[in-house]
Amino acid sequence: GSAMAAVRDVEIDPEGTFKYILVRLQRPGGGEQRDIVRGTGAAEFHNHIFEKVNPEMEKLGYECKCLGGGKIEHNSKDKKIRVFGLSTGYGKADHSVTVEILKKAYTGYEITWSDDKK
């Protein structure tokens, strides 16, 4: 799937602490699927992120499912990313999965996760 390859694994703000969601993309009727991470400080609520991603992915022919959310603390100066917290609406994403996806996009970063709320 070249279209799926064109979708970036990670789109998050370059700095700060913000909400994020883990989204599963799937071709209707099964077949290929992959998980992507999206996060931004512009989103007051987790569903704001999903409401932006979902139509973009539908245009490319994917069904989207939000697997949960949390927060990301991105410190680009120290090359550190911390994944924590949860989404009230979507529940907690599997942060360990999120970290593996982030590691592909942010090589050379120290990336950690916890179930801490703050």
C-alpha positions as a Python dict, from the first residue, in 0.01 Angstrom:
ca = {
    (1, 'G'): (0, 0, 0),
    (2, 'S'): (181, 306, -126),
    (3, 'A'): (-95, 535, 3),
    (4, 'M'): (-55, 388, 351),
    (5, 'A'): (321, 433, 329),
    (6, 'A'): (262, 799, 245),
    (7, 'V'): (85, 848, 578),
    (8, 'R'): (337, 955, 837),
    (9, 'D'): (366, 739, 1150),
    (10, 'V'): (390, 1041, 1375),
    (11, 'E'): (266, 1397, 1362),
    (12, 'I'): (319, 1576, 1691),
    (13, 'D'): (410, 1926, 1802),
    (14, 'P'): (785, 1995, 1810),
    (15, 'E'): (775, 2118, 2170),
    (16, 'G'): (558, 2124, 2481),
    (17, 'T'): (305, 1905, 2656),
    (18, 'F'): (-9, 1816, 2467),
    (19, 'K'): (-281, 1559, 2412),
    (20, 'Y'): (-225, 1270, 2174),
    (21, 'I'): (-420, 978, 2031),
    (22, 'L'): (-322, 640, 1890),
    (23, 'V'): (-518, 568, 1573),
    (24, 'R'): (-551, 240, 1383),
    (25, 'L'): (-582, 269, 1008),
    (26, 'Q'): (-736, -17, 820),
    (27, 'R'): (-845, -94, 469),
    (28, 'P'): (-1218, -168, 464),
    (29, 'G'): (-1270, -544, 465),
    (30, 'G'): (-948, -614, 651),
    (31, 'G'): (-609, -646, 492),
    (32, 'E'): (-335, -404, 580),
    (33, 'Q'): (-349, -200, 895),
    (34, 'R'): (-114, 18, 1094),
    (35, 'D'): (-114, 245, 1393),
    (36, 'I'): (-26, 613, 1386),
    (37, 'V'): (33, 876, 1654),
    (38, 'R'): (-116, 1224, 1634),
    (39, 'G'): (-82, 1497, 1896),
    (40, 'T'): (-105, 1873, 1922),
    (41, 'G'): (-143, 2149, 2176),
    (42, 'A'): (-405, 2304, 1950),
    (43, 'A'): (-650, 2032, 2057),
    (44, 'E'): (-836, 2110, 2375),
    (45, 'F'): (-988, 1761, 2377),
    (46, 'H'): (-871, 1428, 2235),
    (47, 'N'): (-1168, 1406, 1998),
    (48, 'H'): (-1057, 1730, 1829),
    (49, 'I'): (-749, 1544, 1706),
    (50, 'F'): (-956, 1250, 1584),
    (51, 'E'): (-1205, 1477, 1410),
    (52, 'K'): (-918, 1621, 1206),
    (53, 'V'): (-741, 1292, 1128),
    (54, 'N'): (-1049, 1086, 1044),
    (55, 'P'): (-1164, 1277, 730),
    (56, 'E'): (-803, 1301, 605),
    (57, 'M'): (-765, 924, 627),
    (58, 'E'): (-1109, 849, 486),
    (59, 'K'): (-1011, 1044, 175),
    (60, 'L'): (-720, 802, 136),
    (61, 'G'): (-957, 509, 175),
    (62, 'Y'): (-891, 407, 533),
    (63, 'E'): (-1118, 335, 822),
    (64, 'C'): (-993, 493, 1143),
    (65, 'K'): (-1036, 370, 1495),
    (66, 'C'): (-907, 557, 1798),
    (67, 'L'): (-727, 308, 2024),
    (68, 'G'): (-702, 553, 2311),
    (69, 'G'): (-512, 862, 2409),
    (70, 'G'): (-292, 1032, 2661),
    (71, 'K'): (-40, 1310, 2675),
    (72, 'I'): (301, 1365, 2526),
    (73, 'E'): (569, 1584, 2676),
    (74, 'H'): (813, 1673, 2399),
    (75, 'N'): (1145, 1831, 2496),
    (76, 'S'): (1333, 1880, 2171),
    (77, 'K'): (1629, 2053, 2337),
    (78, 'D'): (1710, 1752, 2558),
    (79, 'K'): (1578, 1506, 2297),
    (80, 'K'): (1331, 1354, 2538),
    (81, 'I'): (971, 1245, 2496),
    (82, 'R'): (750, 1130, 2780),
    (83, 'V'): (417, 956, 2717),
    (84, 'F'): (165, 947, 3002),
    (85, 'G'): (-193, 1008, 3111),
    (86, 'L'): (-514, 905, 2940),
    (87, 'S'): (-811, 1026, 2743),
    (88, 'T'): (-1142, 1057, 2923),
    (89, 'G'): (-1339, 983, 2608),
    (90, 'Y'): (-1123, 719, 2439),
    (91, 'G'): (-955, 560, 2740),
    (92, 'K'): (-581, 507, 2778),
    (93, 'A'): (-380, 423, 2472),
    (94, 'D'): (-124, 145, 2502),
    (95, 'H'): (165, 383, 2566),
    (96, 'S'): (421, 108, 2502),
    (97, 'V'): (291, 83, 2143),
    (98, 'T'): (303, 463, 2111),
    (99, 'V'): (666, 464, 2230),
    (100, 'E'): (766, 205, 1966),
    (101, 'I'): (607, 421, 1693),
    (102, 'L'): (773, 737, 1829),
    (103, 'K'): (1114, 562, 1833),
    (104, 'K'): (1092, 508, 1458),
    (105, 'A'): (1030, 878, 1397),
    (106, 'Y'): (1257, 1021, 1669),
    (107, 'T'): (1579, 823, 1655),
    (108, 'G'): (1837, 933, 1908),
    (109, 'Y'): (1567, 1041, 2154),
    (110, 'E'): (1514, 909, 2503),
    (111, 'I'): (1147, 803, 2499),
    (112, 'T'): (968, 681, 2810),
    (113, 'W'): (613, 616, 2924),
    (114, 'S'): (420, 575, 3246),
    (115, 'D'): (62, 555, 3367),
    (116, 'D'): (110, 875, 3567),
    (117, 'K'): (-167, 1130, 3526),
    (118, 'K'): (76, 1425, 3534),
}
